[in-house]
Amino acid sequence: MALFRTKNLVFDDGERYPILLARDGKPAYMPTLYITTRVRSGNYASKTLERHLRAIMHLYTWAMIDSIDVEIRLAQCEILNLHEIDSLVRACRSSYDVLVQTQNAPLKRQPRIGKVVSYEGARASAPKKTDEVAGPTAANRIRAIRDYLDWLMCASYNRTSKKSGSFDNFETARLYMRDAFTARLPINRGRAEQGNREGLSSDELDLLLQVLNPEDLKNPWSDKSLALRNQVIFLMLYTLGIRRGEVLGLKISNINFRNLEVSIHRRADDPDDPRVDQPNAKTKDRILHLEPPVADMIHDYIIKHRIRIPGAKQNPFLFVTHKPGPYQGRPLSTAGYSKMIETLRKRVPTLPDDLSGHSLRHSWNDYFSKFVDQKRLEGNNITAEREQQMRSYLMGWSEDSSTAATYTRRHVREASKKISLEMQKRFIMEQGNES
């Protein structure tokens, strides 16, 4: 059983406010104070606050496994030692489920009464599980924990400064602990290309679009209204390259059928959104254009199918839950979206195991790169700078963003392969002529 969990509160003005709850269901005081006074005041999105809390949850769970009371320790200006920091950093590489599994692990032999079982000892006797989090995820977790411990130590010193010794000793200890965490951040070497997310191959994309047709025998949804809704979602993800949060956050009013346009907006803490885990856009507001067939399908879904879903008229969001029950007619949730993709993967196992809406964002970028290359061959003078400007606008990035490299791996790899083979062919021909 987990020792802690996060919960999202929704205020009357729509603000989502995450809190950390202990096993007794009460908010953890110091983490709540930290999120409220330090992180929330920075005007960060609720998802950012939740990520900080999940990192702090990791810290407190690790500390309970190792029988460490970090709040008392730091209140006494007693920092974590290097062995403890190393152990905590290793714990940050594990998922929370694995960490809790460690906490619940049966020991190979019963410890003596009063003996403290460390995280390392419990970890050695826990059932083996290899799912470590990615390096950047572990690094973000370590940074969040570092900053929280730093704040916690400063807050404790301010309350007990007259009893805690000189400020110089306190500052030396604080910086020593902070630097120790910083030195242990995973290094992103930027060399391992294999395993990085890419767009779908042409065959995979053709298969996906085929089975999404409500008339296809492999389509997993017998309800034609549900099948159409899901087809429209996937088509918008692919043809527009938008994110999950953007498609789930679309309102009917964002579709301009007269001009064939869809407007993408960031709506953090939208009071119209009843979802506690509110999907939201991470990118800039922008207007994208729709092809008539896609616009027709959206219009057909609204006037022939969505309108028949009980409760759907009570909210302005484009995509709603179709399944009968307490959530029918409410905006489609992130969990419902994920269930849609999971259902599709199970029904068509030849689709990629890591299929996601974001895969289609990568596919969009691959197609955009090929389209621009073709336009250049046809004589259009599209400079690299102009290509980046257009891509950044359509994706919602800033104009000088370097994010494009993340989304064009497949195109770059295939173009590099083509150039390499042509070079090798020419080299062999030249060598043959010389001989």
Short mmCIF file of C-alpha atoms in Angstrom, two decimals:
data_model
loop_
_atom_site.label_atom_id
_atom_site.label_comp_id
_atom_site.label_asym_id
_atom_site.label_seq_id
_atom_site.Cartn_x
_atom_site.Cartn_y
_atom_site.Cartn_z
CA MET A 1 0.00 0.00 0.00
CA ALA A 2 1.33 3.44 -0.90
CA LEU A 3 2.41 5.63 1.99
CA PHE A 4 1.42 8.83 0.22
CA ARG A 5 -0.76 9.93 -2.66
CA THR A 6 -1.52 13.15 -4.48
CA LYS A 7 -4.98 14.63 -4.87
CA ASN A 8 -6.19 17.49 -7.05
CA LEU A 9 -8.55 20.04 -5.56
CA VAL A 10 -10.67 22.23 -7.83
CA PHE A 11 -11.44 25.71 -6.55
CA ASP A 12 -14.52 27.72 -7.50
CA ASP A 13 -12.52 29.80 -10.00
CA GLY A 14 -11.38 26.61 -11.77
CA GLU A 15 -7.86 26.49 -10.34
CA ARG A 16 -6.47 22.98 -9.93
CA TYR A 17 -4.45 22.69 -6.74
CA PRO A 18 -2.63 19.42 -5.99
CA ILE A 19 -1.89 18.37 -2.41
CA LEU A 20 0.08 15.50 -0.89
CA LEU A 21 -1.88 13.21 1.42
CA ALA A 22 -0.37 10.85 3.97
CA ARG A 23 -1.79 7.38 4.60
CA ASP A 24 -4.19 8.82 7.19
CA GLY A 25 -5.72 11.02 4.47
CA LYS A 26 -4.43 14.29 5.96
CA PRO A 27 -2.37 16.78 3.92
CA ALA A 28 1.37 16.70 4.59
CA TYR A 29 2.00 20.10 6.18
CA MET A 30 5.49 21.09 5.03
CA PRO A 31 5.08 19.90 1.41
CA THR A 32 1.76 21.80 1.23
CA LEU A 33 3.41 24.93 2.63
CA TYR A 34 6.27 24.59 0.13
CA ILE A 35 4.01 24.14 -2.90
CA THR A 36 1.83 27.05 -1.81
CA THR A 37 4.52 29.59 -0.94
CA ARG A 38 7.36 28.65 -3.27
CA VAL A 39 6.11 26.80 -6.36
CA ARG A 40 2.53 28.00 -6.79
CA SER A 41 3.64 31.62 -6.40
CA GLY A 42 5.72 31.17 -9.56
CA ASN A 43 2.50 30.92 -11.59
CA TYR A 44 3.31 27.38 -12.73
CA ALA A 45 0.70 25.05 -14.23
CA SER A 46 -1.00 22.59 -11.91
CA LYS A 47 0.80 19.71 -13.66
CA THR A 48 4.13 21.28 -12.69
CA LEU A 49 2.99 21.55 -9.08
CA GLU A 50 1.91 17.92 -9.17
CA ARG A 51 5.29 16.80 -10.56
CA HIS A 52 7.02 18.59 -7.68
CA LEU A 53 4.71 16.90 -5.19
CA ARG A 54 5.30 13.47 -6.71
CA ALA A 55 9.04 13.99 -6.34
CA ILE A 56 8.54 15.02 -2.70
CA MET A 57 6.33 11.93 -2.26
CA HIS A 58 9.27 9.88 -3.52
CA LEU A 59 11.53 11.56 -0.94
CA TYR A 60 9.24 10.89 2.03
CA THR A 61 8.60 7.30 1.01
CA TRP A 62 12.33 6.65 0.71
CA ALA A 63 12.90 8.34 4.07
CA MET A 64 10.29 6.16 5.79
CA ILE A 65 11.91 3.03 4.36
CA ASP A 66 15.26 4.15 5.77
CA SER A 67 13.68 5.40 9.02
CA ILE A 68 14.84 8.97 8.41
CA ASP A 69 12.80 11.94 9.56
CA VAL A 70 14.07 14.56 7.12
CA GLU A 71 12.15 17.40 8.76
CA ILE A 72 13.66 16.79 12.20
CA ARG A 73 17.10 16.20 10.73
CA LEU A 74 17.15 19.45 8.79
CA ALA A 75 15.54 21.40 11.65
CA GLN A 76 18.64 20.41 13.62
CA CYS A 77 20.84 21.53 10.70
CA GLU A 78 21.91 17.91 10.22
CA ILE A 79 22.10 17.35 6.47
CA LEU A 80 21.86 14.04 4.64
CA ASN A 81 25.23 12.34 4.40
CA LEU A 82 26.70 11.18 1.10
CA HIS A 83 25.64 7.56 1.61
CA GLU A 84 22.04 8.69 2.16
CA ILE A 85 22.14 11.03 -0.84
CA ASP A 86 23.47 8.22 -3.05
CA SER A 87 20.70 5.92 -1.81
CA LEU A 88 18.05 8.58 -2.45
CA VAL A 89 19.39 9.29 -5.94
CA ARG A 90 19.21 5.58 -6.75
CA ALA A 91 15.64 5.50 -5.45
CA CYS A 92 14.82 8.39 -7.80
CA ARG A 93 15.63 6.15 -10.74
CA SER A 94 12.84 3.75 -9.74
CA SER A 95 9.17 4.22 -10.38
CA TYR A 96 7.04 4.91 -7.34
CA ASP A 97 5.41 1.48 -7.61
CA VAL A 98 8.82 -0.18 -7.42
CA LEU A 99 9.77 2.01 -4.46
CA VAL A 100 6.59 0.99 -2.61
CA GLN A 101 7.26 -2.63 -3.57
CA THR A 102 10.62 -2.19 -1.88
CA GLN A 103 8.89 -0.85 1.23
CA ASN A 104 6.56 -3.86 1.30
CA ALA A 105 9.25 -6.43 0.41
CA PRO A 106 9.51 -9.48 2.68
CA LEU A 107 12.97 -9.89 4.17
CA LYS A 108 15.04 -13.01 3.62
CA ARG A 109 15.23 -13.38 7.39
CA GLN A 110 13.50 -11.56 10.20
CA PRO A 111 15.55 -8.65 11.51
CA ARG A 112 16.34 -8.33 15.21
CA ILE A 113 13.85 -6.24 17.16
CA GLY A 114 14.79 -2.60 16.85
CA LYS A 115 17.03 -3.19 13.83
CA VAL A 116 16.60 -0.60 11.09
CA VAL A 117 16.20 -2.02 7.59
CA SER A 118 17.64 0.38 5.02
CA TYR A 119 16.31 1.11 1.57
CA GLU A 120 19.31 -0.74 0.12
CA GLY A 121 18.61 -3.82 2.24
CA ALA A 122 14.94 -3.90 1.40
CA ARG A 123 15.73 -3.27 -2.25
CA ALA A 124 18.00 -6.31 -2.37
CA SER A 125 15.25 -8.58 -1.02
CA ALA A 126 12.43 -7.07 -3.08
CA PRO A 127 11.03 -8.86 -6.15
CA LYS A 128 13.13 -7.90 -9.13
CA LYS A 129 11.63 -5.40 -11.49
CA THR A 130 13.65 -3.68 -14.18
CA ASP A 131 11.48 -0.69 -15.06
CA GLU A 132 13.65 2.31 -14.24
CA VAL A 133 12.47 5.75 -15.21
CA ALA A 134 14.19 7.64 -18.01
CA GLY A 135 17.25 9.72 -17.20
CA PRO A 136 15.55 13.12 -17.70
CA THR A 137 12.66 12.02 -15.46
CA ALA A 138 15.06 10.97 -12.70
CA ALA A 139 16.97 14.24 -13.12
CA ASN A 140 13.81 16.33 -12.76
CA ARG A 141 12.86 14.32 -9.68
CA ILE A 142 16.29 14.86 -8.10
CA ARG A 143 16.17 18.59 -8.81
CA ALA A 144 12.74 18.90 -7.24
CA ILE A 145 13.88 17.01 -4.13
CA ARG A 146 17.07 19.07 -3.93
CA ASP A 147 15.12 22.34 -4.08
CA TYR A 148 12.58 21.14 -1.51
CA LEU A 149 15.27 20.03 0.95
CA ASP A 150 17.06 23.33 0.43
CA TRP A 151 13.84 25.24 1.19
CA LEU A 152 13.07 22.96 4.14
CA MET A 153 16.48 23.60 5.66
CA CYS A 154 16.15 27.37 5.20
CA ALA A 155 12.66 27.36 6.70
CA SER A 156 13.87 25.34 9.67
CA TYR A 157 16.86 27.61 10.22
CA ASN A 158 14.70 30.73 10.16
CA ARG A 159 12.54 29.28 12.93
CA THR A 160 15.46 28.13 15.09
CA SER A 161 18.31 30.42 14.00
CA LYS A 162 19.20 31.54 17.52
CA LYS A 163 19.66 27.94 18.64
CA SER A 164 21.28 26.49 15.54
CA GLY A 165 24.78 27.92 15.62
CA SER A 166 26.39 30.39 13.28
CA PHE A 167 24.96 31.28 9.91
CA ASP A 168 28.27 30.46 8.23
CA ASN A 169 28.12 26.84 9.42
CA PHE A 170 24.51 26.55 8.32
CA GLU A 171 25.21 28.01 4.87
CA THR A 172 28.22 25.75 4.35
CA ALA A 173 26.18 22.64 5.20
CA ARG A 174 23.23 23.75 3.05
CA LEU A 175 25.36 24.40 -0.03
CA TYR A 176 27.30 21.17 0.51
CA MET A 177 24.08 19.12 0.41
CA ARG A 178 22.69 21.05 -2.53
CA ASP A 179 25.92 20.63 -4.53
CA ALA A 180 26.00 16.91 -3.71
CA PHE A 181 22.57 16.44 -5.31
CA THR A 182 23.52 18.56 -8.31
CA ALA A 183 26.69 16.53 -8.89
CA ARG A 184 24.61 13.33 -9.03
CA LEU A 185 22.16 14.47 -11.68
CA PRO A 186 22.03 11.97 -14.59
CA ILE A 187 23.93 13.25 -17.60
CA ASN A 188 22.02 13.41 -20.86
CA ARG A 189 24.76 12.42 -23.30
CA GLY A 190 22.56 12.93 -26.32
CA ARG A 191 24.15 10.01 -28.17
CA ALA A 192 21.73 7.11 -27.86
CA GLU A 193 19.44 7.46 -30.85
CA GLN A 194 18.03 3.95 -30.69
CA GLY A 195 14.89 3.74 -28.61
CA ASN A 196 13.99 7.40 -29.01
CA ARG A 197 10.41 8.06 -29.98
CA GLU A 198 9.73 8.39 -33.70
CA GLY A 199 6.72 8.75 -35.94
CA LEU A 200 4.96 5.76 -37.44
CA SER A 201 6.29 4.12 -40.58
CA SER A 202 4.23 4.44 -43.76
CA ASP A 203 2.90 0.88 -43.37
CA GLU A 204 1.96 1.44 -39.72
CA LEU A 205 0.22 4.70 -40.56
CA ASP A 206 -1.73 3.10 -43.42
CA LEU A 207 -2.85 0.28 -41.12
CA LEU A 208 -3.90 2.71 -38.40
CA LEU A 209 -5.98 4.86 -40.75
CA GLN A 210 -7.54 1.73 -42.26
CA VAL A 211 -8.71 0.19 -38.97
CA LEU A 212 -10.01 3.56 -37.73
CA ASN A 213 -12.61 3.49 -40.48
CA PRO A 214 -15.87 2.63 -38.68
CA GLU A 215 -16.71 0.19 -41.50
CA ASP A 216 -13.45 -1.75 -41.22
CA LEU A 217 -13.78 -5.28 -39.80
CA LYS A 218 -10.83 -4.72 -37.45
CA ASN A 219 -12.31 -1.56 -35.96
CA PRO A 220 -12.66 -2.35 -32.23
CA TRP A 221 -15.76 -0.23 -31.60
CA SER A 222 -19.14 -1.66 -32.60
CA ASP A 223 -20.89 1.58 -31.64
CA LYS A 224 -20.69 3.67 -34.82
CA SER A 225 -20.94 6.96 -32.93
CA LEU A 226 -18.01 5.99 -30.70
CA ALA A 227 -16.05 4.72 -33.71
CA LEU A 228 -16.57 8.04 -35.51
CA ARG A 229 -15.56 10.06 -32.46
CA ASN A 230 -12.31 8.10 -32.17
CA GLN A 231 -11.62 8.33 -35.90
CA VAL A 232 -12.03 12.12 -35.77
CA ILE A 233 -9.71 12.37 -32.76
CA PHE A 234 -6.96 10.40 -34.52
CA LEU A 235 -7.40 12.32 -37.77
CA MET A 236 -7.03 15.64 -35.96
CA LEU A 237 -3.95 14.38 -34.13
CA TYR A 238 -2.34 13.33 -37.40
CA THR A 239 -3.47 16.01 -39.87
CA LEU A 240 -2.87 18.90 -37.46
CA GLY A 241 -0.04 17.46 -35.36
CA ILE A 242 -1.68 18.67 -32.15
CA ARG A 243 -1.14 17.31 -28.66
CA ARG A 244 -3.41 15.17 -26.52
CA GLY A 245 -4.19 18.06 -24.18
CA GLU A 246 -5.04 20.27 -27.14
CA VAL A 247 -7.48 17.85 -28.74
CA LEU A 248 -9.17 17.04 -25.41
CA GLY A 249 -9.44 20.74 -24.62
CA LEU A 250 -11.18 21.68 -27.88
CA LYS A 251 -14.57 23.32 -27.57
CA ILE A 252 -17.17 23.33 -30.32
CA SER A 253 -16.78 27.10 -30.49
CA ASN A 254 -13.12 26.61 -31.49
CA ILE A 255 -14.22 25.16 -34.84
CA ASN A 256 -14.99 27.74 -37.53
CA PHE A 257 -16.71 25.73 -40.23
CA ARG A 258 -17.18 28.76 -42.48
CA ASN A 259 -13.44 29.47 -42.68
CA LEU A 260 -12.37 25.84 -42.13
CA GLU A 261 -10.29 26.79 -39.08
CA VAL A 262 -9.68 25.42 -35.61
CA SER A 263 -8.24 27.61 -32.87
CA ILE A 264 -5.95 26.12 -30.24
CA HIS A 265 -5.99 27.81 -26.82
CA ARG A 266 -4.29 27.35 -23.48
CA ARG A 267 -6.97 27.23 -20.82
CA ALA A 268 -5.29 26.47 -17.53
CA ASP A 269 -7.81 26.27 -14.68
CA ASP A 270 -10.81 26.63 -16.98
CA PRO A 271 -13.94 26.95 -14.77
CA ASP A 272 -15.99 25.35 -17.58
CA ASP A 273 -13.95 22.15 -17.34
CA PRO A 274 -15.32 19.67 -14.76
CA ARG A 275 -12.33 17.33 -15.12
CA VAL A 276 -10.12 17.32 -12.01
CA ASP A 277 -7.17 16.19 -14.12
CA GLN A 278 -7.65 18.93 -16.69
CA PRO A 279 -6.01 18.33 -20.09
CA ASN A 280 -4.30 21.47 -21.27
CA ALA A 281 -2.19 22.79 -24.12
CA LYS A 282 1.52 23.22 -23.48
CA THR A 283 2.10 25.26 -26.60
CA LYS A 284 1.23 28.72 -27.89
CA ASP A 285 -2.24 29.74 -29.06
CA ARG A 286 -2.64 29.46 -32.82
CA ILE A 287 -5.15 29.03 -35.65
CA LEU A 288 -4.87 25.92 -37.84
CA HIS A 289 -6.68 25.19 -41.09
CA LEU A 290 -8.85 22.14 -41.73
CA GLU A 291 -9.23 20.18 -44.93
CA PRO A 292 -12.92 19.99 -45.98
CA PRO A 293 -13.18 16.18 -45.48
CA VAL A 294 -11.89 16.48 -41.89
CA ALA A 295 -14.17 19.47 -41.19
CA ASP A 296 -17.12 17.50 -42.59
CA MET A 297 -16.41 14.57 -40.27
CA ILE A 298 -16.22 16.89 -37.25
CA HIS A 299 -19.49 18.53 -38.26
CA ASP A 300 -21.12 15.13 -38.79
CA TYR A 301 -20.00 13.98 -35.34
CA ILE A 302 -21.44 17.11 -33.69
CA ILE A 303 -24.86 17.27 -35.32
CA LYS A 304 -25.60 13.55 -35.74
CA HIS A 305 -23.85 11.79 -32.89
CA ARG A 306 -22.64 14.02 -30.07
CA ILE A 307 -26.07 15.63 -29.81
CA ARG A 308 -27.62 12.24 -28.96
CA ILE A 309 -25.33 11.58 -25.98
CA PRO A 310 -27.17 12.28 -22.69
CA GLY A 311 -25.60 15.20 -20.85
CA ALA A 312 -23.42 16.32 -23.76
CA LYS A 313 -25.32 19.60 -24.18
CA GLN A 314 -24.33 20.62 -20.67
CA ASN A 315 -20.70 21.29 -21.57
CA PRO A 316 -18.99 23.07 -24.49
CA PHE A 317 -16.25 20.53 -25.19
CA LEU A 318 -16.09 18.83 -28.57
CA PHE A 319 -15.29 15.27 -27.49
CA VAL A 320 -17.40 13.69 -24.76
CA THR A 321 -17.70 10.35 -22.99
CA HIS A 322 -20.13 7.98 -24.74
CA LYS A 323 -20.13 5.11 -22.24
CA PRO A 324 -23.32 4.98 -20.15
CA GLY A 325 -22.77 5.85 -16.51
CA PRO A 326 -22.13 8.83 -14.23
CA TYR A 327 -19.60 10.38 -16.65
CA GLN A 328 -21.65 10.01 -19.83
CA GLY A 329 -21.81 13.27 -21.76
CA ARG A 330 -18.99 14.84 -19.77
CA PRO A 331 -15.75 15.92 -21.50
CA LEU A 332 -13.57 12.97 -22.50
CA SER A 333 -10.98 12.43 -19.75
CA THR A 334 -7.29 11.69 -20.11
CA ALA A 335 -7.99 8.20 -18.76
CA GLY A 336 -10.73 7.69 -21.36
CA TYR A 337 -8.36 8.85 -24.10
CA SER A 338 -5.69 6.40 -22.91
CA LYS A 339 -8.28 3.60 -22.79
CA MET A 340 -9.18 4.37 -26.41
CA ILE A 341 -5.57 3.88 -27.53
CA GLU A 342 -5.14 0.76 -25.37
CA THR A 343 -8.28 -0.77 -26.90
CA LEU A 344 -6.98 -0.09 -30.39
CA ARG A 345 -3.59 -1.66 -29.67
CA LYS A 346 -5.17 -4.80 -28.24
CA ARG A 347 -7.53 -5.18 -31.19
CA VAL A 348 -4.75 -4.66 -33.75
CA PRO A 349 -1.57 -6.14 -32.20
CA THR A 350 0.47 -5.38 -35.32
CA LEU A 351 0.32 -1.70 -34.41
CA PRO A 352 3.37 -0.43 -32.46
CA ASP A 353 3.44 -1.26 -28.75
CA ASP A 354 4.25 2.36 -27.97
CA LEU A 355 1.49 3.79 -30.15
CA SER A 356 0.25 7.08 -28.73
CA GLY A 357 -1.26 10.33 -29.87
CA HIS A 358 2.21 11.82 -29.62
CA SER A 359 3.46 9.28 -32.17
CA LEU A 360 1.19 11.03 -34.68
CA ARG A 361 2.73 14.40 -33.79
CA HIS A 362 6.08 12.90 -34.77
CA SER A 363 4.49 11.49 -37.94
CA TRP A 364 3.15 14.93 -38.81
CA ASN A 365 6.65 16.37 -38.54
CA ASP A 366 8.08 13.60 -40.72
CA TYR A 367 5.47 14.33 -43.38
CA PHE A 368 6.07 18.08 -43.12
CA SER A 369 9.81 17.56 -43.70
CA LYS A 370 9.19 15.37 -46.75
CA PHE A 371 6.63 17.82 -48.11
CA VAL A 372 9.06 20.74 -47.80
CA ASP A 373 11.83 18.69 -49.45
CA GLN A 374 9.49 17.90 -52.34
CA LYS A 375 8.53 21.56 -52.71
CA ARG A 376 12.19 22.46 -52.98
CA LEU A 377 12.67 19.90 -55.73
CA GLU A 378 9.74 21.50 -57.54
CA GLY A 379 11.52 24.85 -57.48
CA ASN A 380 10.04 26.50 -54.40
CA ASN A 381 12.70 28.50 -52.59
CA ILE A 382 11.90 27.53 -48.99
CA THR A 383 14.89 28.41 -46.85
CA ALA A 384 15.80 26.44 -43.73
CA GLU A 385 14.89 29.50 -41.66
CA ARG A 386 11.47 29.74 -43.30
CA GLU A 387 10.88 26.02 -42.79
CA GLN A 388 11.62 26.37 -39.08
CA GLN A 389 9.31 29.39 -38.78
CA MET A 390 6.41 27.55 -40.42
CA ARG A 391 6.97 24.37 -38.40
CA SER A 392 7.24 26.30 -35.14
CA TYR A 393 4.01 28.19 -35.78
CA LEU A 394 2.04 25.07 -36.71
CA MET A 395 3.39 23.18 -33.70
CA GLY A 396 2.90 26.10 -31.32
CA TRP A 397 6.59 26.52 -30.51
CA SER A 398 8.52 29.76 -30.22
CA GLU A 399 10.22 30.78 -33.47
CA ASP A 400 13.73 30.08 -32.16
CA SER A 401 12.77 26.72 -30.62
CA SER A 402 15.13 23.79 -31.13
CA THR A 403 12.36 21.28 -30.40
CA ALA A 404 12.05 20.32 -34.07
CA ALA A 405 15.04 17.99 -33.81
CA THR A 406 13.09 15.83 -31.37
CA TYR A 407 10.26 15.34 -33.87
CA THR A 408 12.20 14.74 -37.08
CA ARG A 409 14.34 11.73 -36.15
CA ARG A 410 12.74 9.33 -38.65
CA HIS A 411 12.99 11.79 -41.53
CA VAL A 412 16.61 12.64 -40.72
CA ARG A 413 17.49 8.96 -40.35
CA GLU A 414 15.86 8.01 -43.67
CA ALA A 415 17.39 10.97 -45.50
CA SER A 416 20.82 10.12 -44.02
CA LYS A 417 20.42 6.50 -45.11
CA LYS A 418 19.60 7.61 -48.67
CA ILE A 419 22.62 9.93 -48.84
CA SER A 420 24.91 7.27 -47.35
CA LEU A 421 23.83 4.61 -49.88
CA GLU A 422 24.26 7.03 -52.79
CA MET A 423 27.76 7.93 -51.54
CA GLN A 424 28.72 4.28 -51.21
CA LYS A 425 27.35 3.48 -54.68
CA ARG A 426 29.32 6.32 -56.26
CA PHE A 427 32.48 5.35 -54.35
CA ILE A 428 32.24 1.73 -55.57
CA MET A 429 31.62 2.88 -59.16
CA GLU A 430 34.64 5.19 -59.03
CA GLN A 431 36.84 2.44 -57.62
CA GLY A 432 35.67 0.11 -60.38
CA ASN A 433 36.53 2.66 -63.06
CA GLU A 434 40.01 3.16 -61.63
CA SER A 435 40.75 -0.55 -61.65
#
